[in-house]
Structures are given as structure tokens and as C-alpha cells.
Short mmCIF file of C-alpha atoms in Angstrom, two decimals:
data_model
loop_
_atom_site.label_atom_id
_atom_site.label_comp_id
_atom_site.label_asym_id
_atom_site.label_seq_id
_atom_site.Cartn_x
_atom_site.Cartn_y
_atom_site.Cartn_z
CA UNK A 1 0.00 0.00 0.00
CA UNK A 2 2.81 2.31 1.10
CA UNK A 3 4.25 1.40 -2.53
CA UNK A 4 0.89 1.93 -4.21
CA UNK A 5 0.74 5.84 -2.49
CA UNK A 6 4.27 6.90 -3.28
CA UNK A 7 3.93 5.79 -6.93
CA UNK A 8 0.76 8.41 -7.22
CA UNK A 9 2.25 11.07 -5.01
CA UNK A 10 6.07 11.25 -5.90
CA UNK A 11 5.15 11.51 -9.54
CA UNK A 12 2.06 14.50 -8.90
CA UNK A 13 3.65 17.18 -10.94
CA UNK A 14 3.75 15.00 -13.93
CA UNK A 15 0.46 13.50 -12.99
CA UNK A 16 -0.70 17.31 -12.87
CA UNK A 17 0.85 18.66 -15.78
CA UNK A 18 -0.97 15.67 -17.47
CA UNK A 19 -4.47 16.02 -16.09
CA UNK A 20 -4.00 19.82 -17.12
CA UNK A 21 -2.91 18.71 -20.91
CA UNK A 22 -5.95 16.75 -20.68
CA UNK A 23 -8.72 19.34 -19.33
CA UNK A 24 -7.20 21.50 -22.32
CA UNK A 25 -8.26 18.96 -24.58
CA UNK A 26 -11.70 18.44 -23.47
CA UNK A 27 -11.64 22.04 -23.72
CA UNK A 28 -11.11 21.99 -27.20
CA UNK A 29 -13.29 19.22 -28.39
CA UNK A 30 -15.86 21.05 -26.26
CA UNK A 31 -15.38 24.58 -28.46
CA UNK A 32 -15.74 21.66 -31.34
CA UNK A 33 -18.88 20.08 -29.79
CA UNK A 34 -20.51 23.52 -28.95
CA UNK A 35 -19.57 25.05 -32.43
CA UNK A 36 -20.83 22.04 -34.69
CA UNK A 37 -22.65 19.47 -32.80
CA UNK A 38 -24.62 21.64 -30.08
CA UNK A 39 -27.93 20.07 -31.43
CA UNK A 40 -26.69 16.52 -31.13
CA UNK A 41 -26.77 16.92 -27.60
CA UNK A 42 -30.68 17.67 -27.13
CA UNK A 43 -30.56 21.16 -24.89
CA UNK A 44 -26.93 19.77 -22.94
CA UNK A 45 -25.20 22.20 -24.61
CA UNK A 46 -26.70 25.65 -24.83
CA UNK A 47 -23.72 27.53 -23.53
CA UNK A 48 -19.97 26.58 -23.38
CA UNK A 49 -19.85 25.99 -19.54
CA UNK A 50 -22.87 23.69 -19.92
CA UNK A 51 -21.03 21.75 -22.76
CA UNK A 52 -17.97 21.16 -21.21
CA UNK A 53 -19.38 19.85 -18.01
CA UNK A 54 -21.73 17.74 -19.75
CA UNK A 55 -18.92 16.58 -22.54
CA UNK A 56 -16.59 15.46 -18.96
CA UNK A 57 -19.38 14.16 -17.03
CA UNK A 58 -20.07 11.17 -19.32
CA UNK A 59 -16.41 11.13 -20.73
CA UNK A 60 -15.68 8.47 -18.40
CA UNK A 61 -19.51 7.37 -17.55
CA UNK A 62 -19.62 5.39 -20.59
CA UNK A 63 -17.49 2.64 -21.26
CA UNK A 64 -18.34 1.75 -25.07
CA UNK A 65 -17.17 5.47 -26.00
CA UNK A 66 -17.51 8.48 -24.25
CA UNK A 67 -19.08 11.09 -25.22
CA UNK A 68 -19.86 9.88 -28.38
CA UNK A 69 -21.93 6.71 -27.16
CA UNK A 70 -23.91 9.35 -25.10
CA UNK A 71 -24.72 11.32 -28.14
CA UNK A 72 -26.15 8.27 -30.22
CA UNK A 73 -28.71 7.36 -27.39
CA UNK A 74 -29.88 10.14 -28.19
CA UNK A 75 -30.12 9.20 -31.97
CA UNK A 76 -29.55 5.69 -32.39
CA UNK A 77 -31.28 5.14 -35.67
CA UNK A 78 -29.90 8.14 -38.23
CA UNK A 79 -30.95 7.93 -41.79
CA UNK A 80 -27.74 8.96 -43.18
CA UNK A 81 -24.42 8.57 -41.88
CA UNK A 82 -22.63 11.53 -40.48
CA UNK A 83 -18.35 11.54 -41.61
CA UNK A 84 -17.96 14.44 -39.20
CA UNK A 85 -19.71 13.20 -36.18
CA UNK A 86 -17.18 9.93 -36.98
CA UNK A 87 -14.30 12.13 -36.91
CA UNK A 88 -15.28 13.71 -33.66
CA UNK A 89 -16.42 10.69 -31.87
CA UNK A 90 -13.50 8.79 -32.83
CA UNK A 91 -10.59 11.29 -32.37
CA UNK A 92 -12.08 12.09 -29.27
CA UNK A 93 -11.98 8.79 -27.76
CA UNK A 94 -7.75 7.74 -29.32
CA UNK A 95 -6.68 10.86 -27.96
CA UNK A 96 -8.43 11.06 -24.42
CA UNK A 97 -9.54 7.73 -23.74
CA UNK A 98 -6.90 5.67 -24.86
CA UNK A 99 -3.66 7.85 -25.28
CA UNK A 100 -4.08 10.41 -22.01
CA UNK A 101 -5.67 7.78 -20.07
CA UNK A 102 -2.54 5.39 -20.73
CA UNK A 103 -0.18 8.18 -20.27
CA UNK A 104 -1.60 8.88 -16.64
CA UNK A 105 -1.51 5.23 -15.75
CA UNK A 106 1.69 4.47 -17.64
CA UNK A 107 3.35 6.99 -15.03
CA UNK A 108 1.80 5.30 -12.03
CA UNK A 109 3.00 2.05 -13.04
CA UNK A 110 6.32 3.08 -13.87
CA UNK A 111 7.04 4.73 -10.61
CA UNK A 112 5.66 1.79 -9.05
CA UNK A 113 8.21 -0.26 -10.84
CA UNK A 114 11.13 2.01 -9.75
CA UNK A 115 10.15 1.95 -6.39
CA UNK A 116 9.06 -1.66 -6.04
CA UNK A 117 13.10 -2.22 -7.87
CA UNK A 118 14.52 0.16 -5.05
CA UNK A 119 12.87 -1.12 -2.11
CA UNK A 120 14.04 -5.09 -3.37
CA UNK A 121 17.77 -3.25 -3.67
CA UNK A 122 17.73 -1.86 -0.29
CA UNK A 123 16.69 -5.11 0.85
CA UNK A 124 20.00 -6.92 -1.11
CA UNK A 125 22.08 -4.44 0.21
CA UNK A 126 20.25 -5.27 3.99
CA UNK A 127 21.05 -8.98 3.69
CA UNK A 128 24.33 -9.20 1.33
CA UNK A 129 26.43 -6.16 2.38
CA UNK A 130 27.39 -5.61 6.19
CA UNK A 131 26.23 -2.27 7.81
CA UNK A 132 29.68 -1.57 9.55
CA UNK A 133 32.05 -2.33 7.22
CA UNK A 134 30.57 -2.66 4.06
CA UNK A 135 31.90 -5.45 2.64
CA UNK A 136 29.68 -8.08 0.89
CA UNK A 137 28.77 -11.72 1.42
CA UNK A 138 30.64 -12.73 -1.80
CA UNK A 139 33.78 -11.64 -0.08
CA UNK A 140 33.84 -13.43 3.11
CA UNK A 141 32.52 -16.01 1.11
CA UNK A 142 35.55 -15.93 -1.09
CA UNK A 143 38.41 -15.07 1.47
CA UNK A 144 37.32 -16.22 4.80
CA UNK A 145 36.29 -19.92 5.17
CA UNK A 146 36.57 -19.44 9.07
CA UNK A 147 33.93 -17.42 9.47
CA UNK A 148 30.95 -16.83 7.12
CA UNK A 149 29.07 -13.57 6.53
CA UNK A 150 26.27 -14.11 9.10
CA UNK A 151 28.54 -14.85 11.60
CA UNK A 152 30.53 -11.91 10.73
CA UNK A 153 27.68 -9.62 10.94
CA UNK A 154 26.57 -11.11 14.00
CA UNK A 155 29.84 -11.26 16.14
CA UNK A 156 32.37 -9.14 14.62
CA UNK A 157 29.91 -6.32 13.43
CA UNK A 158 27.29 -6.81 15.13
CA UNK A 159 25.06 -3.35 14.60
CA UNK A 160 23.41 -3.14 17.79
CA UNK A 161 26.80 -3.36 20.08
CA UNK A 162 27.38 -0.09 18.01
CA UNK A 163 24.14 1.07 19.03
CA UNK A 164 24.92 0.34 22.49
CA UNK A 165 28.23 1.87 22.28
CA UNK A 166 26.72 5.31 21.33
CA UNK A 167 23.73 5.43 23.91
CA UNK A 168 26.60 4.06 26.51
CA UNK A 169 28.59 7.78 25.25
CA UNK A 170 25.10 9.57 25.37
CA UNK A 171 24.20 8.44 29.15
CA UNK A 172 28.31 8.85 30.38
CA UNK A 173 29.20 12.15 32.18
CA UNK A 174 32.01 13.61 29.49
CA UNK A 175 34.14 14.33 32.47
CA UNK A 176 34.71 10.52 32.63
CA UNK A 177 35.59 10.05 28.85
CA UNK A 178 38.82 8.11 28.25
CA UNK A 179 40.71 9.46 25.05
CA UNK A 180 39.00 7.15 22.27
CA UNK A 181 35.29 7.10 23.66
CA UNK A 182 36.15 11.26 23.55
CA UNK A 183 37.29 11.20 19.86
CA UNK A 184 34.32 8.81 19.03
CA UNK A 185 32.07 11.30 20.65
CA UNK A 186 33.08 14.05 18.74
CA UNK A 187 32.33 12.56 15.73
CA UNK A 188 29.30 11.05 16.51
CA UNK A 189 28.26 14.69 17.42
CA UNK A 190 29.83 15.44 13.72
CA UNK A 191 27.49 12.91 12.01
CA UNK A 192 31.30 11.43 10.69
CA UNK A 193 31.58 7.81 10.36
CA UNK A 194 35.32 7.26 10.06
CA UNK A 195 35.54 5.83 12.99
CA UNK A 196 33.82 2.50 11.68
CA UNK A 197 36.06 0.03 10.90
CA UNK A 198 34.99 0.63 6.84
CA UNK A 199 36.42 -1.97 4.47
CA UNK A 200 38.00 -3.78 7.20
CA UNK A 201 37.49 -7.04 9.05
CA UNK A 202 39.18 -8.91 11.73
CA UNK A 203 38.49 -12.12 9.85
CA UNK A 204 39.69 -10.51 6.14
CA UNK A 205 42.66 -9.17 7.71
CA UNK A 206 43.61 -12.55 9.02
CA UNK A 207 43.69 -14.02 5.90
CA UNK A 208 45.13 -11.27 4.19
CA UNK A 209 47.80 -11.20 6.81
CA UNK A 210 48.45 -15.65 6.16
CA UNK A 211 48.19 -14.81 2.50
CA UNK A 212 51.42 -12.47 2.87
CA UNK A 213 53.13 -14.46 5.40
CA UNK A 214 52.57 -17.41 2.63
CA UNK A 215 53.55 -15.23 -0.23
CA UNK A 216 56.63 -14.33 1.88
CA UNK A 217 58.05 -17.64 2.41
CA UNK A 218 57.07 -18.28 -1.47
CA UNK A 219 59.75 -15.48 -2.37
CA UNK A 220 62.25 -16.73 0.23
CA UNK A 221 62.13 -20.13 -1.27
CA UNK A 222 62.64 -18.65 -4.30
CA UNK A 223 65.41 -17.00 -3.17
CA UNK A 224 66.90 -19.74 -1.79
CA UNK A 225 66.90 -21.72 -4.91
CA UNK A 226 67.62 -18.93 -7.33
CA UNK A 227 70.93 -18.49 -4.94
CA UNK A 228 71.47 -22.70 -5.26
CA UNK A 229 71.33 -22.25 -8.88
CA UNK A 230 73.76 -19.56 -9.23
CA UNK A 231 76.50 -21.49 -6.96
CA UNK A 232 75.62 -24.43 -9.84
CA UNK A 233 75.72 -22.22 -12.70
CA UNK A 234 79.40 -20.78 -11.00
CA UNK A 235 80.95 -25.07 -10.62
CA UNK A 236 79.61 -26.10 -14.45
CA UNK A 237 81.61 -22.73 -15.22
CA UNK A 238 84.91 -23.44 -13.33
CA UNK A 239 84.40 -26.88 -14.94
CA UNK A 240 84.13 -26.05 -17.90
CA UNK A 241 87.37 -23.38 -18.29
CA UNK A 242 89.04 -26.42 -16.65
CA UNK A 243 88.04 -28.81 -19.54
CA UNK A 244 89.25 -25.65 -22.41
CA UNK A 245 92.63 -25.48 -20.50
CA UNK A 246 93.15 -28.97 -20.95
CA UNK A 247 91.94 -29.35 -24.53
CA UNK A 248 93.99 -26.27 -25.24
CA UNK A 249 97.46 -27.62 -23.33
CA UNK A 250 97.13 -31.04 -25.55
CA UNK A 251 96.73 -29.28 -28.92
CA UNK A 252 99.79 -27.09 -27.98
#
């Protein structure tokens, strides 16, 4: 229902500007009506006021043509047909009934659409992305097979021991601040949230800090080996300027 509201009331200038593009039109089909067709509608229409109200009243009153189904009760059995009263009846009920009509509701829905699509985002970004920190399910789910997101979310940054944390600041005489709960008041009172851990978690930062230490002892071994393979590379040389001295002492 809340959706159903919003969707009428955040679009209203449009909605306006459309129901005013609309009136205008009746207008006009009503100078039409009043000019050319006045006797078609049997003493409804003997001054322009009169004719518009009546044209509006049973613009939406009838639902096998507006206006125009109104006008051949009046009439229904015509010994010749009329082209112009066609033209009027018809035009009148594309361009009010169907193309206005579908406009106005066409904004409705779409609104609805974008806010129903919003709403079902916030709610993704509720469940999938943690409030603290902000960083998703896929990457705990990807780097941390410790702990998951919803334990995460519910140990590590839990929301309401922040919550806590803050009223704790609120109700505590500032005389008795230490120095962090004073520099976390201060911005609280700032509306700044640096102070939240953002990006960063105990559990990431463990595995980024393994990943390192691992990546660390990859390069040593490296290291190790590339140093093994130089002492090699150093004998086969020795070796072989022995073996050329030798060749070269026989041929002489």
C-alpha cells in the first residue's frame, strides 16, 4: 500500500501537468462540440460551460465510447451517416480515452516499478552487504572460510553493540571520557563515520595477513633456490674453463 501511495504522489507534478494537458483537450473538443454538434446533444449544450461539463461528465460514464456513445442514445437510428460526427467521436476517444488515459496510468506504473526495484535493492544491500564495514557476502565467502558472513555480521559487526556503544557515550558524564570514547564522541556529534572500521574485518585481515606471510616464504624459497642455482651455474663454469685449458694444453 505504502508502494501503491508513493507511486501516485512522488510523480504528482507530472500526474498534474498531465491532467492539465488533458482538461485542455476536453476544452477543445468542447469549443468543437458547442460550435458544430450543439444540437446533437438535445438542450446539454446551450452555452460553453454547460457543454464542457456535460462533454466530462459522461467522458468516463460510458465505457463503449464516451461522449460519443452518449450522443447516439440520443439518436440511435440516423438515416444517413454523419463523416464528421465519426471524426469527432473517434478522435475524441484515441486521444483522451486511450492515449491520455494510458499516459496517466503508464506513469503510475512506472514509478511503481522504480520503487518496487529500489525497495528489493535496499533489501539486497540489507542482507548481502554488512552495515559496519561494508563489505559483501561474496567476499567473506571468497576469502574467509573461518567465518561466514552471518557470523561476521553477528559477532564481529554486530550493529546493535554499536548502538549500544553510542547510547553508553550519550548516558556517560564527558568528564569521565577516556581518550578514544572522547574522539568517538566528537564525531558522533559530527554525524562522521570514520571511525567504523569501513572496508576492514578482523576475519579478512587474518587471511590477508596468512596470505602475505605465505607469499613471503614463497619469495624466500625462491630466493633460496635462485641463490642454489647460481653457486651451480658458478661449478659447471669453473668446470668447464678447466676442460678448455686442458683441450687447449694437448693441442699445444
Amino acid at each position: 500500500m505504502r508502494h501503491i501511495l508513493n507511486s501516485i504522489w512522488q510523480p504528482r507534478k507530472a500526474l498534474l501537468l498531465t491532467f492539465i494537458l488533458f482538461i485542455v483537450i476536453e476544452y477543445m473538443f468542447t469549443l468543437i462540440a458547442f460550435t458544430f454538434f450543439h444540437r446533437s446533444y438535445k438542450g446539454n449544450c446551450q452555452s460553453v460551460y454547460q457543454c464542457f461539463f456535460y462533454t466530462f461528465d459522461y467522458t468516463f460514464k460510458l465505457h463503449k465510447g464516451g461522449i460519443g456513445a452518449r450522443l447516439d442514445d440520443f439518436h440511435p437510428y440516423k438515416a444517413s451517416y454523419e463523416w464528421d460526427e465519426f471524426l469527432f467521436h473517434n478522435l475524441f476517444n484515441i486521444i483522451l480515452l486511450v492515449i491520455l488515459i494510458k499516459l496517466f496510468a503508464g506513469i503510475i506504473i512506472d514509478t511503481f516499478g522504480y520503487l518496487r526495484e529500489k525497495e528489493n535493492e535496499k533489501m539486497r544491500d540489507i542482507k548481502d552487504v554488512c552495515f559496519i564495514c561494508g563489505n559483501n557476502r561474496e567476499t567473506f565467502d571468497k576469502k574467509s572460510a573461518k567465518i561466514g558472513f552471518l557470523a561476521h555480521t553477528q559477532i564481529e559487526h554486530n550493529i546493535w553493540n554499536y548502538v549500544f556503544f553510542i547510547a553508553y557515550l550519550n548516558h556517560k558524564k564527558k568528564l569521565d571520557y577516556n581518550g578514544i570514547e572522547d574522539y568517538v564522541k566528537t564525531l558522533v556529534k559530527a554525524k562522521d563515520i570514520s571511525w567504523f572500521p569501513l572496508n576492514k574485518a578482523i576475519a579478512l585481515q587474518e587471511v590477508e595477513d596468512s596470505t602475505n606471510v605465505e607469499q613471503v616464504d614463497h619469495m624466500e624459497f625462491i630466493g633460496k633456490n635462485i641463490g642454489s642455482l647460481e653457486k651451480q651455474f658458478v661449478d659447471v663454469d669453473r668446470a668447464w674453463s678447466a676442460i678448455e685449458s686442458r683441450v687447449n694444453s694437448k693441442i699445444h
